PDB file of C-alpha atoms in Angstrom:
ATOM      1  CA  MET M 833     -32.616 -99.062 -52.547  1.00  0.00           C
ATOM      2  CA  LYS M 834     -29.037 -99.959 -51.514  1.00  0.00           C
ATOM      3  CA  ASN M 835     -28.157 -96.392 -50.526  1.00  0.00           C
ATOM      4  CA  ASP M 836     -31.083 -96.004 -48.115  1.00  0.00           C
ATOM      5  CA  ASN M 837     -28.829 -96.539 -45.071  1.00  0.00           C
ATOM      6  CA  LEU M 838     -26.803 -93.464 -46.082  1.00  0.00           C
ATOM      7  CA  LYS M 839     -29.785 -91.182 -46.463  1.00  0.00           C
ATOM      8  CA  GLY M 840     -30.334 -88.711 -43.657  1.00  0.00           C
ATOM      9  CA  GLN M 841     -26.611 -88.300 -42.981  1.00  0.00           C
ATOM     10  CA  HIS M 842     -26.493 -85.056 -44.972  1.00  0.00           C
ATOM     11  CA  ARG M 843     -28.840 -82.082 -45.233  1.00  0.00           C
ATOM     12  CA  ILE M 844     -29.852 -81.280 -48.782  1.00  0.00           C
ATOM     13  CA  ASN M 845     -31.565 -78.312 -50.437  1.00  0.00           C
ATOM     14  CA  GLU M 846     -34.213 -76.729 -48.168  1.00  0.00           C
ATOM     15  CA  GLN M 847     -33.045 -78.856 -45.200  1.00  0.00           C
ATOM     16  CA  ILE M 848     -29.866 -76.737 -44.934  1.00  0.00           C
ATOM     17  CA  ARG M 849     -30.260 -74.264 -42.048  1.00  0.00           C
ATOM     18  CA  ALA M 850     -27.262 -71.954 -42.519  1.00  0.00           C
ATOM     19  CA  LYS M 851     -27.893 -68.393 -43.751  1.00  0.00           C
ATOM     20  CA  GLU M 852     -24.908 -68.605 -46.110  1.00  0.00           C
ATOM     21  CA  VAL M 853     -22.788 -71.461 -47.438  1.00  0.00           C
ATOM     22  CA  ARG M 854     -19.558 -72.027 -49.332  1.00  0.00           C
ATOM     23  CA  VAL M 855     -20.492 -73.735 -52.597  1.00  0.00           C
ATOM     24  CA  VAL M 856     -18.145 -76.137 -54.396  1.00  0.00           C
ATOM     25  CA  GLY M 857     -18.685 -78.312 -57.422  1.00  0.00           C
ATOM     26  CA  GLU M 858     -17.054 -79.737 -60.520  1.00  0.00           C
ATOM     27  CA  GLY M 859     -15.792 -76.920 -62.730  1.00  0.00           C
ATOM     28  CA  MET M 860     -16.787 -74.258 -60.179  1.00  0.00           C
ATOM     29  CA  GLU M 861     -14.764 -71.706 -58.237  1.00  0.00           C
ATOM     30  CA  PRO M 862     -15.551 -72.126 -54.494  1.00  0.00           C
ATOM     31  CA  LYS M 863     -17.587 -69.132 -53.384  1.00  0.00           C
ATOM     32  CA  VAL M 864     -19.760 -68.062 -50.452  1.00  0.00           C
ATOM     33  CA  TYR M 865     -23.446 -67.462 -51.254  1.00  0.00           C
ATOM     34  CA  PRO M 866     -26.554 -66.624 -49.240  1.00  0.00           C
ATOM     35  CA  ILE M 867     -28.517 -69.867 -48.983  1.00  0.00           C
ATOM     36  CA  ALA M 868     -31.263 -68.604 -51.325  1.00  0.00           C
ATOM     37  CA  GLN M 869     -28.716 -67.890 -54.074  1.00  0.00           C
ATOM     38  CA  ALA M 870     -26.986 -71.237 -53.506  1.00  0.00           C
ATOM     39  CA  LEU M 871     -30.301 -73.058 -53.944  1.00  0.00           C
ATOM     40  CA  LYS M 872     -30.987 -71.157 -57.169  1.00  0.00           C
ATOM     41  CA  LEU M 873     -27.515 -72.031 -58.425  1.00  0.00           C
ATOM     42  CA  ALA M 874     -28.115 -75.747 -57.734  1.00  0.00           C
ATOM     43  CA  GLU M 875     -31.444 -75.478 -59.538  1.00  0.00           C
ATOM     44  CA  ARG M 876     -29.698 -73.991 -62.577  1.00  0.00           C
ATOM     45  CA  TYR M 877     -27.354 -76.971 -62.621  1.00  0.00           C
ATOM     46  CA  GLU M 878     -30.394 -79.297 -62.340  1.00  0.00           C
ATOM     47  CA  ALA M 879     -28.719 -80.840 -59.292  1.00  0.00           C
ATOM     48  CA  ASP M 880     -28.949 -80.812 -55.488  1.00  0.00           C
ATOM     49  CA  LEU M 881     -27.244 -78.668 -52.873  1.00  0.00           C
ATOM     50  CA  VAL M 882     -25.651 -81.178 -50.459  1.00  0.00           C
ATOM     51  CA  GLU M 883     -24.128 -80.075 -47.129  1.00  0.00           C
ATOM     52  CA  ILE M 884     -20.830 -81.981 -46.882  1.00  0.00           C
ATOM     53  CA  SER M 885     -19.056 -80.053 -44.072  1.00  0.00           C
ATOM     54  CA  PRO M 886     -21.707 -78.765 -41.647  1.00  0.00           C
ATOM     55  CA  ASN M 887     -19.164 -77.699 -38.989  1.00  0.00           C
ATOM     56  CA  ALA M 888     -17.157 -75.436 -41.284  1.00  0.00           C
ATOM     57  CA  GLN M 889     -17.640 -71.663 -41.105  1.00  0.00           C
ATOM     58  CA  PRO M 890     -19.624 -71.191 -43.261  1.00  0.00           C
ATOM     59  CA  PRO M 891     -20.802 -74.765 -43.973  1.00  0.00           C
ATOM     60  CA  VAL M 892     -19.518 -76.268 -47.227  1.00  0.00           C
ATOM     61  CA  CYS M 893     -22.079 -77.499 -49.733  1.00  0.00           C
ATOM     62  CA  ARG M 894     -21.537 -79.412 -52.962  1.00  0.00           C
ATOM     63  CA  ILE M 895     -23.681 -79.103 -56.056  1.00  0.00           C
ATOM     64  CA  ILE M 896     -24.214 -82.641 -57.297  1.00  0.00           C
ATOM     65  CA  ASP M 897     -26.998 -85.085 -58.081  1.00  0.00           C
ATOM     66  CA  TYR M 898     -27.815 -86.541 -54.635  1.00  0.00           C
ATOM     67  CA  SER M 899     -28.282 -90.090 -55.959  1.00  0.00           C
ATOM     68  CA  LYS M 900     -24.844 -89.906 -57.573  1.00  0.00           C
ATOM     69  CA  PHE M 901     -23.407 -88.520 -54.325  1.00  0.00           C
ATOM     70  CA  LEU M 902     -24.812 -91.476 -52.345  1.00  0.00           C
ATOM     71  CA  TYR M 903     -23.494 -93.933 -54.927  1.00  0.00           C
ATOM     72  CA  GLN M 904     -19.981 -92.481 -54.629  1.00  0.00           C
ATOM     73  CA  LEU M 905     -20.122 -92.748 -50.807  1.00  0.00           C
ATOM     74  CA  LYS M 906     -21.263 -96.376 -51.006  1.00  0.00           C
ATOM     75  CA  LYS M 907     -18.484 -97.215 -53.450  1.00  0.00           C
ATOM     76  CA  ARG M 908     -15.861 -95.561 -51.224  1.00  0.00           C
ATOM     77  CA  GLN M 909     -17.074 -97.480 -48.161  1.00  0.00           C
ATOM     78  CA  LYS M 910     -16.918-100.755 -50.099  1.00  0.00           C
ATOM     79  CA  GLU M 911     -13.318-100.056 -51.190  1.00  0.00           C
ATOM     80  CA  GLN M 912     -12.273 -99.234 -47.616  1.00  0.00           C
ATOM     81  CA  LYS M 913     -13.895-102.428 -46.331  1.00  0.00           C
ATOM     82  CA  ALA M 914     -12.035-104.483 -48.943  1.00  0.00           C
ATOM     83  CA  LYS M 915      -8.721-103.032 -47.750  1.00  0.00           C
ATOM     84  CA  GLN M 916      -9.524-104.081 -44.185  1.00  0.00           C
ATOM     85  CA  THR M 917      -9.949-107.756 -45.086  1.00  0.00           C
ATOM     86  CA  LYS M 918      -8.929-109.952 -42.153  1.00  0.00           C
ATOM     87  CA  ILE M 919      -5.647-111.819 -42.644  1.00  0.00           C
ATOM     88  CA  ASN M 920      -5.425-115.290 -41.108  1.00  0.00           C
ATOM     89  CA  VAL M 921      -2.257-116.660 -39.530  1.00  0.00           C
ATOM     90  CA  LYS M 922      -1.523-120.321 -40.251  1.00  0.00           C
ATOM     91  CA  GLU M 923       0.807-122.213 -37.935  1.00  0.00           C
ATOM     92  CA  ILE M 924       3.291-124.858 -39.065  1.00  0.00           C
ATOM     93  CA  ARG M 925       5.103-126.967 -36.505  1.00  0.00           C
ATOM     94  CA  PHE M 926       8.513-128.592 -36.888  1.00  0.00           C
ATOM     95  CA  GLY M 927      10.643-130.750 -34.676  1.00  0.00           C
ATOM     96  CA  PRO M 928      14.339-129.883 -34.228  1.00  0.00           C
ATOM     97  CA  GLN M 929      15.322-132.890 -36.371  1.00  0.00           C
ATOM     98  CA  THR M 930      12.587-132.822 -39.046  1.00  0.00           C
ATOM     99  CA  ASP M 931      13.440-135.070 -42.016  1.00  0.00           C
ATOM    100  CA  ASP M 932      13.389-133.860 -45.622  1.00  0.00           C
ATOM    101  CA  HIS M 933      10.108-135.603 -46.502  1.00  0.00           C
ATOM    102  CA  ASP M 934       8.212-133.927 -43.645  1.00  0.00           C
ATOM    103  CA  TYR M 935       9.954-130.607 -44.346  1.00  0.00           C
ATOM    104  CA  ASN M 936       8.977-130.591 -48.032  1.00  0.00           C
ATOM    105  CA  PHE M 937       5.392-131.562 -47.171  1.00  0.00           C
ATOM    106  CA  LYS M 938       5.074-128.588 -44.801  1.00  0.00           C
ATOM    107  CA  LEU M 939       6.861-126.276 -47.252  1.00  0.00           C
ATOM    108  CA  LYS M 940       4.211-127.126 -49.853  1.00  0.00           C
ATOM    109  CA  HIS M 941       1.441-126.286 -47.371  1.00  0.00           C
ATOM    110  CA  ALA M 942       3.124-122.976 -46.527  1.00  0.00           C
ATOM    111  CA  ILE M 943       3.237-122.020 -50.212  1.00  0.00           C
ATOM    112  CA  GLY M 944      -0.493-122.731 -50.428  1.00  0.00           C
ATOM    113  CA  PHE M 945      -1.249-120.583 -47.371  1.00  0.00           C
ATOM    114  CA  LEU M 946       0.842-117.671 -48.643  1.00  0.00           C
ATOM    115  CA  SER M 947      -0.716-117.892 -52.103  1.00  0.00           C
ATOM    116  CA  ASP M 948      -4.143-117.554 -50.441  1.00  0.00           C
ATOM    117  CA  GLY M 949      -2.992-114.343 -48.718  1.00  0.00           C
ATOM    118  CA  ASP M 950      -2.495-115.858 -45.244  1.00  0.00           C
ATOM    119  CA  LYS M 951       0.461-115.218 -42.955  1.00  0.00           C
ATOM    120  CA  VAL M 952       2.553-118.182 -41.837  1.00  0.00           C
ATOM    121  CA  LYS M 953       3.900-118.636 -38.331  1.00  0.00           C
ATOM    122  CA  ALA M 954       6.365-121.517 -38.344  1.00  0.00           C
ATOM    123  CA  TYR M 955       7.909-122.828 -35.146  1.00  0.00           C
ATOM    124  CA  VAL M 956      10.197-125.527 -33.871  1.00  0.00           C
ATOM    125  CA  PHE M 957       8.980-127.160 -30.665  1.00  0.00           C
ATOM    126  CA  PHE M 958      11.699-128.365 -28.314  1.00  0.00           C
ATOM    127  CA  LYS M 959      10.589-131.234 -26.107  1.00  0.00           C
ATOM    128  CA  GLY M 960      12.656-132.196 -23.058  1.00  0.00           C
ATOM    129  CA  ARG M 961      16.389-132.281 -23.728  1.00  0.00           C
ATOM    130  CA  SER M 962      15.883-131.396 -27.418  1.00  0.00           C
ATOM    131  CA  ILE M 963      16.336-127.750 -26.350  1.00  0.00           C
ATOM    132  CA  LEU M 964      20.034-128.550 -26.712  1.00  0.00           C
ATOM    133  CA  PHE M 965      19.447-128.519 -30.488  1.00  0.00           C
ATOM    134  CA  LYS M 966      18.117-124.965 -30.613  1.00  0.00           C
ATOM    135  CA  GLU M 967      20.830-124.010 -33.130  1.00  0.00           C
ATOM    136  CA  GLN M 968      19.481-126.706 -35.461  1.00  0.00           C
ATOM    137  CA  GLY M 969      16.012-125.260 -35.038  1.00  0.00           C
ATOM    138  CA  GLU M 970      17.220-121.792 -35.993  1.00  0.00           C
ATOM    139  CA  VAL M 971      18.980-123.154 -39.093  1.00  0.00           C
ATOM    140  CA  LEU M 972      15.813-125.025 -40.094  1.00  0.00           C
ATOM    141  CA  LEU M 973      13.620-121.909 -39.796  1.00  0.00           C
ATOM    142  CA  LEU M 974      16.073-119.762 -41.748  1.00  0.00           C
ATOM    143  CA  ARG M 975      16.168-122.425 -44.472  1.00  0.00           C
ATOM    144  CA  PHE M 976      12.362-122.407 -44.466  1.00  0.00           C
ATOM    145  CA  ALA M 977      12.285-118.622 -44.956  1.00  0.00           C
ATOM    146  CA  ASN M 978      14.892-118.845 -47.713  1.00  0.00           C
ATOM    147  CA  ASP M 979      12.924-121.540 -49.581  1.00  0.00           C
ATOM    148  CA  LEU M 980       9.825-119.311 -49.402  1.00  0.00           C
ATOM    149  CA  GLU M 981      11.641-116.168 -50.544  1.00  0.00           C
ATOM    150  CA  GLU M 982       9.626-116.072 -53.780  1.00  0.00           C
ATOM    151  CA  TYR M 983       6.316-116.122 -51.891  1.00  0.00           C
ATOM    152  CA  ALA M 984       6.963-114.384 -48.571  1.00  0.00           C
ATOM    153  CA  LYS M 985       8.806-111.691 -46.673  1.00  0.00           C
ATOM    154  CA  VAL M 986      10.092-112.193 -43.132  1.00  0.00           C
ATOM    155  CA  ASP M 987       8.166-110.257 -40.478  1.00  0.00           C
ATOM    156  CA  GLN M 988      10.147-111.678 -37.579  1.00  0.00           C
ATOM    157  CA  LEU M 989      13.444-113.563 -37.518  1.00  0.00           C
ATOM    158  CA  PRO M 990      13.679-116.741 -35.406  1.00  0.00           C
ATOM    159  CA  VAL M 991      13.128-115.977 -31.739  1.00  0.00           C
ATOM    160  CA  LEU M 992      13.035-118.417 -28.813  1.00  0.00           C
ATOM    161  CA  GLU M 993       9.912-118.179 -26.635  1.00  0.00           C
ATOM    162  CA  GLY M 994       9.924-120.836 -23.919  1.00  0.00           C
ATOM    163  CA  LYS M 995      10.057-124.190 -25.717  1.00  0.00           C
ATOM    164  CA  ARG M 996       9.252-122.668 -29.101  1.00  0.00           C
ATOM    165  CA  MET M 997      11.473-120.979 -31.653  1.00  0.00           C
ATOM    166  CA  THR M 998       9.264-118.983 -34.003  1.00  0.00           C
ATOM    167  CA  ILE M 999       9.545-117.187 -37.328  1.00  0.00           C
ATOM    168  CA  GLN M1000       6.707-115.233 -38.963  1.00  0.00           C
ATOM    169  CA  LEU M1001       6.210-114.648 -42.693  1.00  0.00           C
ATOM    170  CA  SER M1002       3.800-112.482 -44.699  1.00  0.00           C
ATOM    171  CA  PRO M1003       2.751-113.063 -48.308  1.00  0.00           C
ATOM    172  CA  LYS M1004       4.401-110.887 -50.919  1.00  0.00           C
ATOM    173  CA  LYS M1005       2.090-108.699 -52.963  1.00  0.00           C
ATOM    174  CA  PRO M1006       1.613-109.857 -56.555  1.00  0.00           C
ATOM    175  CA  GLY M1007       4.000-108.097 -58.910  1.00  0.00           C
ATOM    176  CA  ALA M1008       1.439-107.759 -61.674  1.00  0.00           C
ATOM    177  CA  ALA M1009       0.570-104.190 -62.629  1.00  0.00           C
ATOM    178  CA  LYS M1010      -2.861-103.009 -61.632  1.00  0.00           C
ATOM    179  CA  LYS M1011      -5.433-102.660 -64.358  1.00  0.00           C
ATOM    180  CA  PRO M1012      -6.578 -99.098 -65.048  1.00  0.00           C
ATOM    181  CA  ALA M1013      -9.943 -98.263 -63.516  1.00  0.00           C
ATOM    182  CA  ALA M1014     -12.805 -98.681 -65.961  1.00  0.00           C
ATOM    183  CA  GLN M1015     -14.447 -95.487 -67.129  1.00  0.00           C
ATOM    184  CA  PRO M1016     -18.154 -95.294 -66.174  1.00  0.00           C
ATOM    185  CA  ALA M1017     -20.504 -95.720 -69.078  1.00  0.00           C
ATOM    186  CA  THR M1018     -22.535 -92.713 -70.151  1.00  0.00           C
ATOM    187  CA  ASN M1019     -26.239 -93.124 -69.544  1.00  0.00           C
ATOM    188  CA  PRO M1020     -28.416 -90.938 -71.791  1.00  0.00           C
ATOM    189  CA  ALA M1021     -31.088 -90.892 -69.082  1.00  0.00           C
ATOM    190  CA  GLU M1022     -28.796 -89.176 -66.589  1.00  0.00           C
ATOM    191  CA  LYS M1023     -29.182 -85.474 -65.821  1.00  0.00           C
ATOM    192  CA  PRO M1024     -26.997 -83.051 -67.812  1.00  0.00           C
ATOM    193  CA  ALA M1025     -23.356 -82.983 -66.762  1.00  0.00           C
ATOM    194  CA  THR M1026     -22.086 -80.096 -64.644  1.00  0.00           C
ATOM    195  CA  PRO M1027     -21.280 -77.174 -66.981  1.00  0.00           C
ATOM    196  CA  LYS M1028     -17.667 -76.399 -67.887  1.00  0.00           C
ATOM    197  CA  PRO M1029     -15.911 -73.513 -66.088  1.00  0.00           C
ATOM    198  CA  ALA M1030     -16.948 -70.946 -68.733  1.00  0.00           C
ATOM    199  CA  GLU M1031     -20.584 -72.047 -68.561  1.00  0.00           C
ATOM    200  CA  ALA M1032     -20.431 -72.169 -64.755  1.00  0.00           C
ATOM    201  CA  ALA M1033     -19.228 -68.555 -64.669  1.00  0.00           C
ATOM    202  CA  LYS M1034     -22.189 -67.468 -66.829  1.00  0.00           C
ATOM    203  CA  ILE M1035     -24.663 -69.205 -64.516  1.00  0.00           C
ATOM    204  CA  GLU M1036     -23.065 -67.663 -61.420  1.00  0.00           C
ATOM    205  CA  GLU M1037     -23.183 -64.227 -63.045  1.00  0.00           C
ATOM    206  CA  ALA M1038     -26.879 -64.734 -63.816  1.00  0.00           C
ATOM    207  CA  VAL M1039     -27.594 -65.748 -60.209  1.00  0.00           C
ATOM    208  CA  ASP M1040     -25.653 -62.751 -58.883  1.00  0.00           C
ATOM    209  CA  GLY M1041     -27.563 -60.497 -61.299  1.00  0.00           C
ATOM    210  CA  GLU M1042     -30.901 -61.768 -60.018  1.00  0.00           C
ATOM    211  CA  ALA M1043     -29.818 -61.020 -56.454  1.00  0.00           C
ATOM    212  CA  ASP M1044     -28.947 -57.434 -57.394  1.00  0.00           C
ATOM    213  CA  GLU M1045     -32.374 -56.731 -58.942  1.00  0.00           C
TER     214      GLU M1045
END
């Protein structure tokens, strides 16, 4: 099972050691219960009592199907990992007197890199006395950034570092609107959904009544 590596990270049901817990859940008013009452409440919901904040006073527990809880954690971890995708930096080298043919060839490559989500670090290398043409190098890099305006934003304006004058560009985010998240399909085999607030209140009253007997 894919969620096996997440099991054991939370106490559930009889594994919970606290004498009383704060119970939360969909459609429920957060409330503190003795652990025995909290377990009965989870049983009424045909779900599990999952300890989600063990260090709180008292610990916070959520009433939810444990398999569903693990699935949600796995999904959240996957989304966070996707956001942390490594971005590569591609370097493009120019000379201070690069001709139009070479310039356009490298511009085409830069567009490809940016379209793939990579950053572009373009630089002009000054060899020997060509450092005298540093103004030409700056003009070339600014022209490069301007020609890529549709695809990139400038992270760093041209700066001279030793024999290199460098500019750095990042890809622009696509302007297309995000698609709305798909609604999960209803599976008839799943356990009954958590009761609505009115039903939840009735169940809580029944549990409290049992405790008073």
